[in-house]
Structure formats: structure tokens, C-alpha cells
CSV table of C-alpha atoms in Angstrom, one decimal:
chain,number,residue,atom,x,y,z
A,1,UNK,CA,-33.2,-118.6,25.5
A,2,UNK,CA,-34.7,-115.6,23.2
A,3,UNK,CA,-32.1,-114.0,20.6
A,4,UNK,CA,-30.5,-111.4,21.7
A,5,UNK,CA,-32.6,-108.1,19.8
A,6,UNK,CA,-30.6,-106.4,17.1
A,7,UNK,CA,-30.5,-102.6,16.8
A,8,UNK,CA,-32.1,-101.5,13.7
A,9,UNK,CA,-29.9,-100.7,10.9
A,10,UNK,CA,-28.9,-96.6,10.1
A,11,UNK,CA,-28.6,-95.3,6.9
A,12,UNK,CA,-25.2,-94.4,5.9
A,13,UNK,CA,-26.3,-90.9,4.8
A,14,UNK,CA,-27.8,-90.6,8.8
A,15,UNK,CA,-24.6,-91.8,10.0
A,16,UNK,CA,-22.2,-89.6,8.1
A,17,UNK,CA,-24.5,-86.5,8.4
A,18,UNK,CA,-24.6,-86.9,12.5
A,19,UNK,CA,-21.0,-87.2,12.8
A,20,UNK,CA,-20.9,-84.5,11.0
A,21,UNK,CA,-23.4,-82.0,12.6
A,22,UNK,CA,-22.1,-82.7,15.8
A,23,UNK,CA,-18.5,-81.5,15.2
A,24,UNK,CA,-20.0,-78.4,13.8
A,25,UNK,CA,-22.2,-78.1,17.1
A,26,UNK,CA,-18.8,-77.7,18.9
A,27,UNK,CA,-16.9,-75.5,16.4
A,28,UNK,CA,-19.2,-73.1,16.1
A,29,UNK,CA,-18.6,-71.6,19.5
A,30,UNK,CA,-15.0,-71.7,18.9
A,31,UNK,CA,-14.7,-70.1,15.4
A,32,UNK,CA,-17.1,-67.3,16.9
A,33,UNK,CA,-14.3,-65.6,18.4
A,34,UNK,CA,-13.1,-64.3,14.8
A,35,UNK,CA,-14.8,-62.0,13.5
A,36,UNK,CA,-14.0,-61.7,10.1
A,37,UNK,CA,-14.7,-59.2,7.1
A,38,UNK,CA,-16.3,-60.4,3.7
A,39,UNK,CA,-16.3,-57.2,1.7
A,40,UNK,CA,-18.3,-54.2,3.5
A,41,UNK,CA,-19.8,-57.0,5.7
A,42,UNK,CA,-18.4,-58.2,8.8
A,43,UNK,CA,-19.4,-60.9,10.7
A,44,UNK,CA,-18.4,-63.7,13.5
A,45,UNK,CA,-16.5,-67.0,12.1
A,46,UNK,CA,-18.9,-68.9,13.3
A,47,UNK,CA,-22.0,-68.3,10.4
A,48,UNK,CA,-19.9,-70.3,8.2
A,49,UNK,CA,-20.1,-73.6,11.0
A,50,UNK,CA,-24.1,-72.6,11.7
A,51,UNK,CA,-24.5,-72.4,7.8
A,52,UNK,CA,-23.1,-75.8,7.6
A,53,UNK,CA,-25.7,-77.0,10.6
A,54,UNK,CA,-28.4,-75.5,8.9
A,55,UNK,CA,-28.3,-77.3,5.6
A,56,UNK,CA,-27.5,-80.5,6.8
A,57,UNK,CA,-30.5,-80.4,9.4
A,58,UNK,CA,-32.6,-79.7,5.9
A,59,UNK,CA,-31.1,-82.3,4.2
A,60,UNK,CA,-31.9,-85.1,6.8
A,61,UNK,CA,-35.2,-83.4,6.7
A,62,UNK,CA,-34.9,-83.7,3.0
A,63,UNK,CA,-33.7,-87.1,2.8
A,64,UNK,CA,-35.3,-89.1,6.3
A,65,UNK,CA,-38.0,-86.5,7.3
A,66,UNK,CA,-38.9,-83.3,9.8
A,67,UNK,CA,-39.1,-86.1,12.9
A,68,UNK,CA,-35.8,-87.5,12.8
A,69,UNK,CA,-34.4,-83.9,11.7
A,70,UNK,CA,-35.6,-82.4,14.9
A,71,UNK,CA,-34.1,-85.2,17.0
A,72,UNK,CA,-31.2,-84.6,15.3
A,73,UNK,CA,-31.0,-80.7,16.9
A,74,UNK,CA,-31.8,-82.0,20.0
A,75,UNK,CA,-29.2,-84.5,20.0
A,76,UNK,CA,-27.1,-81.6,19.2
A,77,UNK,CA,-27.5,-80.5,22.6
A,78,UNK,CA,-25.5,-83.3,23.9
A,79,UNK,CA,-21.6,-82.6,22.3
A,80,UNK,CA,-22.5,-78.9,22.6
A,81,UNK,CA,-23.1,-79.2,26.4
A,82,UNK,CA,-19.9,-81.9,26.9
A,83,UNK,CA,-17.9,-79.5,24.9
A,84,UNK,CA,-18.9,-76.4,27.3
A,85,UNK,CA,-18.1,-78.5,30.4
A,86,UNK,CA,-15.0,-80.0,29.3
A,87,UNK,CA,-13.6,-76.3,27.9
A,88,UNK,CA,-14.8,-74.7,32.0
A,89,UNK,CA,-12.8,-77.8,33.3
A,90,UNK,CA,-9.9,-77.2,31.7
A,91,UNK,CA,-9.6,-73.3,32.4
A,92,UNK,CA,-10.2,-73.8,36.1
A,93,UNK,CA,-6.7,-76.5,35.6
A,94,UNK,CA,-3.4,-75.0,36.5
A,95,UNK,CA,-1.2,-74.7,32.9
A,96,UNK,CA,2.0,-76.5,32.8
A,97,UNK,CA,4.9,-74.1,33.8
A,98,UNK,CA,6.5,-74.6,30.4
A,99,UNK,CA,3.8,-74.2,28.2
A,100,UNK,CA,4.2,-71.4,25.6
A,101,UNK,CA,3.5,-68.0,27.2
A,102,UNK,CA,1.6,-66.5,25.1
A,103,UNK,CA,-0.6,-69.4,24.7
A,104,UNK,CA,-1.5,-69.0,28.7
A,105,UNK,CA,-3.4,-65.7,28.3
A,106,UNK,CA,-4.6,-66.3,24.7
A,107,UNK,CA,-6.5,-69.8,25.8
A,108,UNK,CA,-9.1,-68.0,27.9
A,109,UNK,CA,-9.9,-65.2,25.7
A,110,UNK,CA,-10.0,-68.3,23.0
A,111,UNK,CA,-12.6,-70.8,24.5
A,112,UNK,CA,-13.5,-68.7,27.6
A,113,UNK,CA,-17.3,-67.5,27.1
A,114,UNK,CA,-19.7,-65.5,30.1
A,115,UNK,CA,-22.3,-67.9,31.4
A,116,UNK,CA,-24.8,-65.1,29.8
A,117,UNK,CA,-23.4,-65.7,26.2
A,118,UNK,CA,-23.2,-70.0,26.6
A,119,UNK,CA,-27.0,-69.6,28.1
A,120,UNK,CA,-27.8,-67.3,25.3
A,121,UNK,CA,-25.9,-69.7,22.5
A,122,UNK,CA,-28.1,-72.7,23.8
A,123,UNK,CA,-31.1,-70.9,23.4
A,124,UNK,CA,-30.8,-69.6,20.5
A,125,UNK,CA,-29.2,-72.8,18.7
A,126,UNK,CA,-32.3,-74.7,19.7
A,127,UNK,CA,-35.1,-72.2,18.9
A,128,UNK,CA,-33.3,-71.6,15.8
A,129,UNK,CA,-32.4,-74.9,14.3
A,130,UNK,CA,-35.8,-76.5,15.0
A,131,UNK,CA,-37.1,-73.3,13.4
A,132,UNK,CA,-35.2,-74.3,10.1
A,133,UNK,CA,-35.9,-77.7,10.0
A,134,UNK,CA,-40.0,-77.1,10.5
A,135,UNK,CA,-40.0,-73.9,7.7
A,136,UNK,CA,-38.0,-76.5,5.4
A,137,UNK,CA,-40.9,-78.7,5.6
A,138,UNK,CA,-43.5,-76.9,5.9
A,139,UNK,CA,-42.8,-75.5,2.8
A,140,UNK,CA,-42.0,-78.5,1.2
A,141,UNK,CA,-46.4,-79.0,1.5
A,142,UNK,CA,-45.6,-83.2,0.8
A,143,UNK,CA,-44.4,-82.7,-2.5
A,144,UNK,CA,-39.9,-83.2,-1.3
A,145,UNK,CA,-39.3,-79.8,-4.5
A,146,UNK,CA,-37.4,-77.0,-4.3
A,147,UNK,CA,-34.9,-78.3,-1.5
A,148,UNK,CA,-32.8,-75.3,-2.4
A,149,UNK,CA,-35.3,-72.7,-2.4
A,150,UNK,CA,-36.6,-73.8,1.0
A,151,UNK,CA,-34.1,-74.3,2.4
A,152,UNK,CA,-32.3,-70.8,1.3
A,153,UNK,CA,-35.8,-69.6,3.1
A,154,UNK,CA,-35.2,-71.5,6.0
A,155,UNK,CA,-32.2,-70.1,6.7
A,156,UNK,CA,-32.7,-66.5,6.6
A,157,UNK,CA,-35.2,-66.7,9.1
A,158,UNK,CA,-33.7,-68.8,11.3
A,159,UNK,CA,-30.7,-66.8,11.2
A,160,UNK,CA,-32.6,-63.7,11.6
A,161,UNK,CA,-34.3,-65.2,14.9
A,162,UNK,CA,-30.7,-66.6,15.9
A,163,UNK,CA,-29.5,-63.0,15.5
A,164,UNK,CA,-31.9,-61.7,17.8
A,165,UNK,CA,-32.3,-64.1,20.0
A,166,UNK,CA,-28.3,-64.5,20.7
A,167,UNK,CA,-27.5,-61.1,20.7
A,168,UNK,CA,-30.5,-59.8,23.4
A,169,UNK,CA,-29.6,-62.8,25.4
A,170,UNK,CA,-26.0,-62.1,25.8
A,171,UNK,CA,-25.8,-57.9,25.4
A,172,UNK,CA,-29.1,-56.4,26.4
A,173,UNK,CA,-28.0,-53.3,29.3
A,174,UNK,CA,-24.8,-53.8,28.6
A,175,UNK,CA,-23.8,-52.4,24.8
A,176,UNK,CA,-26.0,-50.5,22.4
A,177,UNK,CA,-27.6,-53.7,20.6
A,178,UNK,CA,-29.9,-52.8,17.5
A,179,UNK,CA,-26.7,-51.3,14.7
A,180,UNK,CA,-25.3,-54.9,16.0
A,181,UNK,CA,-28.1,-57.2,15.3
A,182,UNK,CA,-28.6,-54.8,11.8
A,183,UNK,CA,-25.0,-55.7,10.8
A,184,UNK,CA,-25.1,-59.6,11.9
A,185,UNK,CA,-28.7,-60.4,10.2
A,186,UNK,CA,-27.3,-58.5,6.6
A,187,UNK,CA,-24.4,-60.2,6.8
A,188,UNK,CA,-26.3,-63.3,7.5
A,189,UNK,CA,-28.7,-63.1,5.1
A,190,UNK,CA,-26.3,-62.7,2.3
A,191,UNK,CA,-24.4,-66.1,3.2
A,192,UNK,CA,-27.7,-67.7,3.0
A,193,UNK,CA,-28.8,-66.5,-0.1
A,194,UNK,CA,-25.3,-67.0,-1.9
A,195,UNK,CA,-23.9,-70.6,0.4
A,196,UNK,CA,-26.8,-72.6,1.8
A,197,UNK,CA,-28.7,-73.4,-1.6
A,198,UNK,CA,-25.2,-75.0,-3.0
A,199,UNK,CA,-25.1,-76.5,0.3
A,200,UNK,CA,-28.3,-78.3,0.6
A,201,UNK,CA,-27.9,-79.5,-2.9
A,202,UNK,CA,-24.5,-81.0,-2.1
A,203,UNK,CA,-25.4,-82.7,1.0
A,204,UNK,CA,-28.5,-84.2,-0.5
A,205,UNK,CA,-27.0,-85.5,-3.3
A,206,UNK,CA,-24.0,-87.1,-1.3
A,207,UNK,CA,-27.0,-88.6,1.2
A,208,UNK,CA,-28.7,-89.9,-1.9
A,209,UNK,CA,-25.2,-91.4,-2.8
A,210,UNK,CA,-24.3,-93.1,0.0
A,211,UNK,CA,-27.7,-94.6,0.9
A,212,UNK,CA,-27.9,-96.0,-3.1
């Protein structure tokens, strides 16, 4: 009788990062229904959760490689889709009689999105994330420098595309769209410029760290 095959092993920095990535794959969506104000710039809670996906997409490019980056937004796909089928599931259950009232009509507005914006937030997660990951190493040109600087580029665009993409998708005929997208991809393009250097360096150091 032949040994049963073992799985090959995963780097720890793999591991951590993927856990990781996915639970900010499912907060995004729920943090986007703040919008909050930085200053003169306003923008939805959720950059700060799609920041965090962006730099750690670059560092596994960083650290393991475009190829198991892009499978990694794929994969993404997954807990994001669960997460939208489990939140329709549980506003088409009745609510417990005692449950706090306020809490009843507050839930839907919450979690509750319009099939146009989940279709648009799919779309523009998965055009936008593999469009980080492949500028990140494309730049790179084989030589792994700069992780920051690339991936501070990799970003803004991504984001910008993100911006339009998401916005279009879930808006277009309905609400006056361009002042909107202006605002968001400012706004955006300051947070990658001051956060997602810092946070490329961070996660590739604590990759390096953890696979040592």
C-alpha cells in the first residue's frame, strides 16, 4: 500500500498573510458604510480595509511572487462571496421580538447593499487588486527594490481604477457621478502616498520574520 501523499508545507508568512487578507475582504464592505472625514477630505471607511488588501497583496508579491499573489485575489473571491450570501440570508430571517429596537432598522441600512453596488464591488475588487499586484511587479523589472515606491505606485492606480470602476458601476443615471469619483480618487490618492509605503514595509518585514 503507497503512503498516503503529504500536502506541501506553507510558509508561515503565506499563512498569516491569507488569514489576514481574507478578513479584510469581508470588512471592507461593512466599514464602507461610514464615511468619514480626514481634514478637508472625506471619504468611505472602507479605503482604510482596501489599503490594508493592497499592501499585503504586494508583499506576498514581494515576498512569494506575482503568481501566488494573484491567486491570492482570486481566492479573495471566496469569503467575499460567503460573506455576501450569508449577510442576504440573514436579512430575509424574521428578528427575534426582543431584540433591541433600534438595532432592527439600523441592521439593513448596516450590511444591506443593492445588487448594483455588490456586482459593482466584485468587479471592481478583482480588476483592481490584480491590477496592483501586476504594476508592483512589473516595476519591480527582476531586481525585488523599491518595494515601497512600487507599491505606493501600485496603489494610486489601482485605487484610481477602483474609484471609477465602483462608482460607474453602482451610480451611473442615477446621481451626478464625476464631483464624486474627483473627491474619492484625492482622498485616495493621499492615503496611498502617506499609509501604504509604511505598510508594505511592515508586512514585508514581518513576512521576512516569520519565514526566518
Amino acid at each position: 500500500m503507497e503512503p498516503a501523499a503529504t500536502a506541501p508545507p506553507i510558509a508561515r508568512s503565506m499563512f498569516v498573510l491569507s488569514i489576514l487578507y481574507g478578513g479584510m475582504v469581508c470588512m471592507a464592505g461593512v466599514l464602507g458604510v461610514k464615511q468619514v472625514a480626514l481634514g478637508p477630505l472625506a471619504v468611505e471607511a472602507g479605503i482604510f480595509a482596501f489599503l490594508l488588501l493592497v499592501a499585503m497583496s504586494s508583499a506576498v508579491a514581494e515576498l512569494h511572487g506575482q503568481r501566488t499573489a494573484t491567486l491570492l485575489v482570486r481566492l479573495g473571491f471566496v469569503p467575499l462571496l460567503v460573506s455576501a450570501a450569508l449577510i442576504q440570508l440573514v436579512l430575509v430571517l424574521p428578528h427575534d421580538p426582543g431584540m433591541y429596537p433600534p438595532a432592527v432598522d439600523a441592521f439593513p441600512v448596516v450590511v444591506g447593499q443593492s445588487a448594483r453596488m455588490m456586482i459593482a464591488g466584485l468587479i471592481s475588487y478583482g480588476i483592481s487588486q490584480s491590477l496592483n499586484v501586476a504594476i508592483f511587479s512589473k516595476l519591480s523589472a527582476g531586481q525585488g527594490r523599491g518595494a515601497w515606491w512600487r507599491g505606493m505606485i501600485a496603489s494610486i492606480v489601482s485605487q484610481i481604477v477602483d474609484t471609477v470602476l465602483f462608482i460607474s458601476i453602482s451610480f451611473l443615471g442615477e446621481r451626478p457621478i464625476l464631483a464624486l469619483m474627483a473627491g474619492q480618487m484625492l482622498t485616495k490618492v493621499v492615503l496611498s502616498i502617506v499609509l501604504v509605503p509604511l505598510l508594505i514595509t511592515f508586512f514585508v518585514r514581518l513576512g521576512r520574520r516569520l519565514d526566518a
